[in-house]
Each structure stands twice: as C-alpha cells, then as structure tokens.
Amino acid sequence: MLAARSEYYLMKSFLIRKVKIMSLLMIFMTIPFYYLAAQEIKIINSTTNEPIENVAIYNQHKNKSILTDEYGTASVSDFSEPDTLFFQHPSFLRYSIPYNKAIQAGSIKLDRKIIIMPEFVISASKYKETQRDISHMVDVITPRKLELLTAQTSADILTSTGNIFVQKSQGGGGSPVLRGFEANKILLVVDGIRMNNAIYRSGHLQNSITIDNSILEKTEIIYGPNAIMYGSDALGGVIHYITKDPELVSDTGKSEVHANAYAQISSANSAWKTHIDFSIASKKFGSLTSITNSDYGDIRMGNRRDPFLEDYGKCFYYVKRIDGTDSIMANQNTNIQKNTGYNQLDFVQKLRFRPSYRVNFILNLQYSTSSDIPRYDMLNDTTDNGDLKYAIWNYGPQNRFLASIKSVIRTENFMFNNVVATVGYQNLKESRISRKYRSNQENTQTEKVDVWTGNFDLIKNLTNDSKIIYGLEVNINEVTSEAINADIITGQNTDALSRYPDDGNYTSAYSAYAAIKNKFEEKFITSLGARYSYSGLKSNYSDSVELNIPYKSLDIENSSFTGSLGIIYLHSQRSKINLLLSTGYRIPNLDDLAKIRTKGNQITYPNPNVEPEYSYNAELGFSKTFDGYIQINGSYFVSFLTNVIVRVPYLQDGSDSIMSPDGEWLKAYVNDNSNRGIIHGFNLNMISDLNSNISFKGTLNYTYGRDLTLNKPLAHIPPIFGKADFVYEANKFIHEFFIVFSGWKKIEDMSLTGEDNEEEGTPYGFPGWYTINLRTTYKVNKNISIQFALENMIDNFYKPFATAVAAPGINFIATLRVKV
C-alpha cells in the first residue's frame, strides 16, 4: 500500500515537472513567432491610407529584399539592426528609414509621385504596350476610374474621357461620335469580338448600352482609322470594352472566393441599379459570374433655361390608352419626358482554365435583354393639325447573346512568341413596334442576326527592338427580317413590309493583315502595316413586297487593300512627336444597300449600287511633360473621304415621292456615294498632378466636316466640346469637381437630310450648354465605400447636338459598394 502510494506521488511529481518543462518550451517556442509577427510591417498610401502592393523593400547593400503582398504587408525578419530599409514603387517616391524605427512604426506611409504615368494599351496593336509607343491618340478608362464613375451605361462612361460626344434619341440611347464619325463608321469591340454587324445603321446606334459597365475591367478608345488591325468600319476609331477575367491563385496559394456588390439610385430618372458578381479562383481554374439589374424611369430635364429658348424641349402632351381609346393627356410636369424609361438585365459568366503557364483558355458567355425602349424622337412627332402622330413607337426588347472561347499560347518557335485565337458566336434580336394615334393597326418589324467570328492574332519578336504582328479574321452574318401588322382589336395578323429583304440575307468578310514595328536607337519607333479584305453580300426579296422595287435580289462582292505608316520621335523621356499616315475603308452593309425606313415625311429606299467608302488620313500628334507633373498632348487630324455614303433625294418615274404601304406620300431618299469629303480637327488634353492630393485634366475637341462634291455640311459633326476635371484626394475621401461644356451647333452647319435631327433643335440649331458637377467617394474601409454625386448642379436645361431627349436636370446619385 505504502509502496503503491509512494509510486503514485513519484509519478505525479514527474508529470508536474514534465508539464512545467513543456509549458516553458511552448512559451520559448512562441517567442520567435511573436517576434517574427512584430517584424511584419505595412506600407500604405499617405493620401488614401490604402495598402500598396508590390512595394520593393531592400537594404543599403541590396543583398536582402522582399515585395509587399496585396494587403501591403511584408515580413522583414531577414533584415537586422544595422540595415537601413529602402521602399520603392514606380508610382511612389522612394523612402528610407532605419530598421529599428521601421519596426517601431509598424506601418510606413509613401507619398505618390507627382508624375504622369503612361497607361498600358492592348487594342491599338493587339498586344500590351504603353501609350508612349503608340502613334494613335488613345484614351483608357481604367478600373479605378470606372469604380469612381456614377455613369449608368457603357455609353455614358465614354463621356468621362472628355473626348467623346454621345448622342441620344431616347432614354435607352447612347451613340458615340469619334472625330465626326458615328454609328457604323466606328467599330465597337467587346473582349476582342467585333460587335458591328450587317444591320448597323448610319444614323444613331444604342448597341453600346448592351455592354454591362458594372463588370468592365477597362475600356480602350483608339481615335482615328485603325483598318490594319480591325478592318472595315474603323473610320472614326475603335471602342474596345474589356470585361474582367476570372483570377487564378499562385501555385502555393489556396483557393479563394470573392464577391462584389453595389446598389445605386439616381433622382433625375428615378433609377435603381443593383449588381453582384462573385468569383472562384484556384491554381488552374477560375470562374466569374456577374448579374446586373437596371430600372430607369422617365427623365426630368433641367428647369433653368435661357429665356430665348422659351418652351423649347418641354413635354406638354403624351398619349395614354383609356378604355380602349387613345387619348392625348396633358403632362402635369412638362419637365418630365414621358416615355423615356426602360429596364435592362445583364448576365456574364466567364470560365478560365490554365493547364500550364504557357496556355490559357477563357470561355466567355454574355447575355443582355431589355424591356421595350420607347423612341422619344418619334413619340414627340406631330401631324399637320398639331396632334401627336404616334400612340406607340418602341424599340422591342434588345437581346444580345455572345459565346466565345479565347486561347492564348506563349511559346518560342519560328512562327510566333504569342498567339491569341478567339472564336465567337453572337445572336441578336431587335424590333421596332409602332402604331399611329387612334389606329388599330400595330406594325412590328423584327430582325434576327446570327454572327460567327474568328480572330487569329500572332506576334513574333524578330529582335529585341523589332516585332511582327500578323493575323486572320473571318466574319459571317445571317439576317432574318420579318414584319407584321396586328389589329389590336381583333388580334388578326397580316404580313407587312419588312425593314430588310425578307427572303434571306447573308454577308461574309475574310481578311489578312500584317504589321512590323521597329525601335531605332531609343529615339525612333516605326510601324508599317497592310491589310487585305474580301467581302460578299447576298439578299433576296419575296414576291410579297408591296413597294415597287426594280430588283428582287442582290449579289455583291467587294475587296479592299489598306495600309498605314506610323513614326514616333522620342525627343526625351518627357516628350514625343508622332506622325500617322493611313487609309481606312468601310464596306456597305445590308443597312446601306437594302434598308427601307420611314421617319417623319421621308422614306429611305434601297440602292444596290452603293460602293465602299474610303478615307486617306494624316495625324500629327505631340506629348510634352513639364517638370514631371504637367503633361500637354494633342493631335491635328485630317481625313479625305472618297465615295462617301450620304442620303440624297431619289426620283422614281420622275417623282420625288413614294407612297408608303399605309397610304402616305413620303419624300424619297436613297443612300448613294458622293465623290469627295473632308473631316479635320484637333484634340487638346492637359493632365496635371499639382501635388500628391490634387490632379487636373482638361480637354478640348474641334471637328469640321464637309461634303466637297455637294458643298454641304457632313452629318454627325459635333460642335466644339470638352471637359475640365479637378480631383482632390485626402485620407479616405476622393472629391471630384468637373465641368462639361459644348458650343453652338448652328443650323447652317448641319446636314438637313435627317441624320442630325434638325427638327429636334431650335430654328437656329442646337444651343451651347455647360454643366457643373460634383462627385465624392468615401472609403469606409478596404471593403466598403459610399459615393455621392450631384450632377448638373444648377439644373440647366440643354439638348446635346442631334439629341432628341433633353439631358437630365439636377441629379443626385448615391452608390454603396461592398467587397468581400
């Protein structure tokens, strides 16, 4: 018994000593980890207090170094007391501090460099390069800028550049104008896929609003012709919308899940917009899903107006159907533009697979649909007795579906270092629904477009200073055009005149291009390129067409050869001069050749004899940075146009009018080639980082265009316009104050054949205007931010040039953004 008890106490004593020893060992083991944790420091922006990623930290001997992670943190455990730590980042001033003081501080604040940093651009040459190495004028709407904007659509974001004019015929509108070219004379691209199709018209287009601006990574705008890289339609330039790609983690990282969401309200059109996207990232697989819902109400115009304008632009009446009868109603608030609201739903799904560092695949699915979009410029038309002409005039739901697969291969061989192959399919459906006041006949024209595309772009580095870019493009369109008249009382349907030939329409285009780029002695960069294109169009009319059209089918072939030469002189690190000589072209599409369209008292009649239009272009640009914080850049451009496609009066059997299917005599026009035209102008930009808190950007744009054959103004030429933008950043706030302005567009400087919507202006044209605006962002923390904006603060009334719907008056916008 005593022996057992003695053994028990001995064992107890042994265990207690063991526990004490283990405890002491654990304490001593945790000391180094605690010490290591204490040796972790954080690098933040002194202005915004945001973490700075990829800051290089090194000692005075440069034998120890580390980079900060995405949270701005880095372990400095490899450094020791004798070391002085240096902190370096391209966008911030270099900073140094003794090791001990850095450990004591725990966080280091870096001041942003007062210097203009060039953006990287992909669209100009289809590979990543800086703006400094590009002979075109380029604007980049960066991810940071996109997040700070309160724009409602992907058309609206373009105005933030200060260099793009946007026209709107209705609330759901947005037709960008680049250097006097609009609609089918500029090229819209999304994720490398051409959006322009066989029915892109020459008037005004709203297709850019089908791109969800909530999921954009950035937007690149290339000004001036870029036919070498993009082919037909890029006369005024290229607008490339680039959506976010799924992210991947490093080989040592763990899978991650992230989400972003925001909600936005706007007072001027009672708009609600909500968005959510979430992503999954692993080593080889990534997924990104995005959904955005937008609900826009009727637009309230500004109430502060020049007395000269009197009641110009006010909405006094609208049509409402009561008890089965159309009635003209008095608008209780004439500043509310009835029938300008609509809603839209956007969905994006992208999947990424990277089997190795050399190979990358991205599946891209996009779908956009909308409600009916009322056509305000038609709903405000009146008859000879002053009544409203239409009870209904809507664009039907605008549906866009895109599916594409992009593969990127990086390898070294005799043919290429990098190849990007993109194949895509688009399905588009749009319609026009109209019914005249107190008519029982509702007309619906429906167009369905299937588009197959293939792009193959290759790059080969010949030397360190020389590379060749070459590739192939295929684009095939199939268009179905239908129309019916429906009796809204009896429900009976009858065939009607379709917008395009109703018995099948096919277009095809095949292109090959090559360009070589060289750098000489760090002073000169040259680029020389050429492109050959072949296209065909086939269309057929059925026997049911009611108009007297003298042909039943179209079978047209065209080919084109274009070239460009760019020269950049790098005078110093702070200045450059660039010269660009190029040719551009646009092959007539189905809309140019075979459209039947009525507007007001005019009808556009088909003309199968329209030929391709060409431009011969020169651009001289410069860029100069003063003392590292003021940059002035600009360009003068001129385009000589041949075979310009314009609307001209048409005589049929000696008559200048044609009777429409519903019994109206309409003045007849056709698209035809005018011999010569000229467009020239200039862009000026000034960018300044006045100090680490304040920045400024100012723009000024002037364009002149004239049909030299007919000695008349060309359509789509905006008046002088620009923007002045001040940004102040301090702590967690970003304040932006900006002024947007436009000059007069006088009636004598406008085209009077319909494209400039002269009937929507005053008898003297479209008056000049300006707006004063304020925007503030408050970053609560790294995951939450709140934005407030007050646009058109003084509630000015104005209509931008060629625009039917008046711009919003004073507009309060609030946005809440959350990231997890």
mmCIF file with all atom_site columns, N, CA and C in Angstrom, residues 485-505:
data_model
loop_
_atom_site.group_PDB
_atom_site.id
_atom_site.type_symbol
_atom_site.label_atom_id
_atom_site.label_alt_id
_atom_site.label_comp_id
_atom_site.label_asym_id
_atom_site.label_entity_id
_atom_site.label_seq_id
_atom_site.pdbx_PDB_ins_code
_atom_site.Cartn_x
_atom_site.Cartn_y
_atom_site.Cartn_z
_atom_site.occupancy
_atom_site.B_iso_or_equiv
_atom_site.pdbx_formal_charge
_atom_site.auth_seq_id
_atom_site.auth_comp_id
_atom_site.auth_asym_id
_atom_site.auth_atom_id
_atom_site.pdbx_PDB_model_num
ATOM 1  N N  . ASN A 1 485 ? -48.484 43.326 -89.407 1.00 0.00 ? 485 ASN A N  1
ATOM 2  C CA . ASN A 1 485 ? -49.448 44.292 -88.895 1.00 0.00 ? 485 ASN A CA 1
ATOM 3  C C  . ASN A 1 485 ? -50.469 43.519 -88.064 1.00 0.00 ? 485 ASN A C  1
ATOM 4  N N  . ALA A 1 486 ? -50.671 43.959 -86.831 1.00 0.00 ? 486 ALA A N  1
ATOM 5  C CA . ALA A 1 486 ? -51.624 43.289 -85.944 1.00 0.00 ? 486 ALA A CA 1
ATOM 6  C C  . ALA A 1 486 ? -52.765 44.244 -85.624 1.00 0.00 ? 486 ALA A C  1
ATOM 7  N N  . ASP A 1 487 ? -53.968 43.765 -85.775 1.00 0.00 ? 487 ASP A N  1
ATOM 8  C CA . ASP A 1 487 ? -55.144 44.542 -85.364 1.00 0.00 ? 487 ASP A CA 1
ATOM 9  C C  . ASP A 1 487 ? -55.316 44.356 -83.857 1.00 0.00 ? 487 ASP A C  1
ATOM 10 N N  . ILE A 1 488 ? -55.136 45.441 -83.100 1.00 0.00 ? 488 ILE A N  1
ATOM 11 C CA . ILE A 1 488 ? -55.152 45.316 -81.645 1.00 0.00 ? 488 ILE A CA 1
ATOM 12 C C  . ILE A 1 488 ? -56.565 45.056 -81.106 1.00 0.00 ? 488 ILE A C  1
ATOM 13 N N  . ILE A 1 489 ? -57.586 45.201 -81.959 1.00 0.00 ? 489 ILE A N  1
ATOM 14 C CA . ILE A 1 489 ? -58.960 44.913 -81.527 1.00 0.00 ? 489 ILE A CA 1
ATOM 15 C C  . ILE A 1 489 ? -59.322 43.465 -81.814 1.00 0.00 ? 489 ILE A C  1
ATOM 16 N N  . THR A 1 490 ? -59.078 43.022 -83.055 1.00 0.00 ? 490 THR A N  1
ATOM 17 C CA . THR A 1 490 ? -59.474 41.665 -83.445 1.00 0.00 ? 490 THR A CA 1
ATOM 18 C C  . THR A 1 490 ? -58.372 40.636 -83.223 1.00 0.00 ? 490 THR A C  1
ATOM 19 N N  . GLY A 1 491 ? -57.114 41.101 -83.107 1.00 0.00 ? 491 GLY A N  1
ATOM 20 C CA . GLY A 1 491 ? -55.999 40.182 -82.954 1.00 0.00 ? 491 GLY A CA 1
ATOM 21 C C  . GLY A 1 491 ? -55.530 39.573 -84.257 1.00 0.00 ? 491 GLY A C  1
ATOM 22 N N  . GLN A 1 492 ? -56.109 39.986 -85.388 1.00 0.00 ? 492 GLN A N  1
ATOM 23 C CA . GLN A 1 492 ? -55.744 39.420 -86.683 1.00 0.00 ? 492 GLN A CA 1
ATOM 24 C C  . GLN A 1 492 ? -54.402 39.981 -87.149 1.00 0.00 ? 492 GLN A C  1
ATOM 25 N N  . ASN A 1 493 ? -53.523 39.094 -87.674 1.00 0.00 ? 493 ASN A N  1
ATOM 26 C CA . ASN A 1 493 ? -52.210 39.493 -88.169 1.00 0.00 ? 493 ASN A CA 1
ATOM 27 C C  . ASN A 1 493 ? -52.165 39.403 -89.683 1.00 0.00 ? 493 ASN A C  1
ATOM 28 N N  . THR A 1 494 ? -51.505 40.354 -90.309 1.00 0.00 ? 494 THR A N  1
ATOM 29 C CA . THR A 1 494 ? -51.257 40.332 -91.756 1.00 0.00 ? 494 THR A CA 1
ATOM 30 C C  . THR A 1 494 ? -49.800 40.664 -92.010 1.00 0.00 ? 494 THR A C  1
ATOM 31 N N  . ASP A 1 495 ? -49.266 40.176 -93.127 1.00 0.00 ? 495 ASP A N  1
ATOM 32 C CA . ASP A 1 495 ? -47.875 40.474 -93.483 1.00 0.00 ? 495 ASP A CA 1
ATOM 33 C C  . ASP A 1 495 ? -47.710 41.965 -93.762 1.00 0.00 ? 495 ASP A C  1
ATOM 34 N N  . ALA A 1 496 ? -46.509 42.463 -93.462 1.00 0.00 ? 496 ALA A N  1
ATOM 35 C CA . ALA A 1 496 ? -46.209 43.873 -93.682 1.00 0.00 ? 496 ALA A CA 1
ATOM 36 C C  . ALA A 1 496 ? -44.828 44.001 -94.310 1.00 0.00 ? 496 ALA A C  1
ATOM 37 N N  . LEU A 1 497 ? -44.477 45.218 -94.681 1.00 0.00 ? 497 LEU A N  1
ATOM 38 C CA . LEU A 1 497 ? -43.201 45.483 -95.330 1.00 0.00 ? 497 LEU A CA 1
ATOM 39 C C  . LEU A 1 497 ? -42.077 45.389 -94.299 1.00 0.00 ? 497 LEU A C  1
ATOM 40 N N  . SER A 1 498 ? -41.124 44.515 -94.546 1.00 0.00 ? 498 SER A N  1
ATOM 41 C CA . SER A 1 498 ? -40.005 44.347 -93.621 1.00 0.00 ? 498 SER A CA 1
ATOM 42 C C  . SER A 1 498 ? -38.952 45.429 -93.864 1.00 0.00 ? 498 SER A C  1
ATOM 43 N N  . ARG A 1 499 ? -38.085 45.621 -92.884 1.00 0.00 ? 499 ARG A N  1
ATOM 44 C CA . ARG A 1 499 ? -37.055 46.662 -92.959 1.00 0.00 ? 499 ARG A CA 1
ATOM 45 C C  . ARG A 1 499 ? -35.970 46.289 -93.974 1.00 0.00 ? 499 ARG A C  1
ATOM 46 N N  . TYR A 1 500 ? -35.658 44.998 -94.057 1.00 0.00 ? 500 TYR A N  1
ATOM 47 C CA . TYR A 1 500 ? -34.640 44.496 -94.978 1.00 0.00 ? 500 TYR A CA 1
ATOM 48 C C  . TYR A 1 500 ? -35.269 43.406 -95.846 1.00 0.00 ? 500 TYR A C  1
ATOM 49 N N  . PRO A 1 501 ? -34.604 42.965 -96.902 1.00 0.00 ? 501 PRO A N  1
ATOM 50 C CA . PRO A 1 501 ? -35.159 41.901 -97.736 1.00 0.00 ? 501 PRO A CA 1
ATOM 51 C C  . PRO A 1 501 ? -35.618 40.722 -96.885 1.00 0.00 ? 501 PRO A C  1
ATOM 52 N N  . ASP A 1 502 ? -36.772 40.182 -97.233 1.00 0.00 ? 502 ASP A N  1
ATOM 53 C CA . ASP A 1 502 ? -37.462 39.233 -96.358 1.00 0.00 ? 502 ASP A CA 1
ATOM 54 C C  . ASP A 1 502 ? -37.268 37.773 -96.738 1.00 0.00 ? 502 ASP A C  1
ATOM 55 N N  . ASP A 1 503 ? -36.372 37.497 -97.695 1.00 0.00 ? 503 ASP A N  1
ATOM 56 C CA . ASP A 1 503 ? -36.220 36.114 -98.145 1.00 0.00 ? 503 ASP A CA 1
ATOM 57 C C  . ASP A 1 503 ? -34.770 35.640 -98.012 1.00 0.00 ? 503 ASP A C  1
ATOM 58 N N  . GLY A 1 504 ? -34.095 36.111 -96.966 1.00 0.00 ? 504 GLY A N  1
ATOM 59 C CA . GLY A 1 504 ? -32.734 35.641 -96.669 1.00 0.00 ? 504 GLY A CA 1
ATOM 60 C C  . GLY A 1 504 ? -31.668 36.670 -96.975 1.00 0.00 ? 504 GLY A C  1
ATOM 61 N N  . ASN A 1 505 ? -30.744 36.869 -96.016 1.00 0.00 ? 505 ASN A N  1
ATOM 62 C CA . ASN A 1 505 ? -29.652 37.828 -96.176 1.00 0.00 ? 505 ASN A CA 1
ATOM 63 C C  . ASN A 1 505 ? -28.384 37.235 -95.565 1.00 0.00 ? 505 ASN A C  1
#
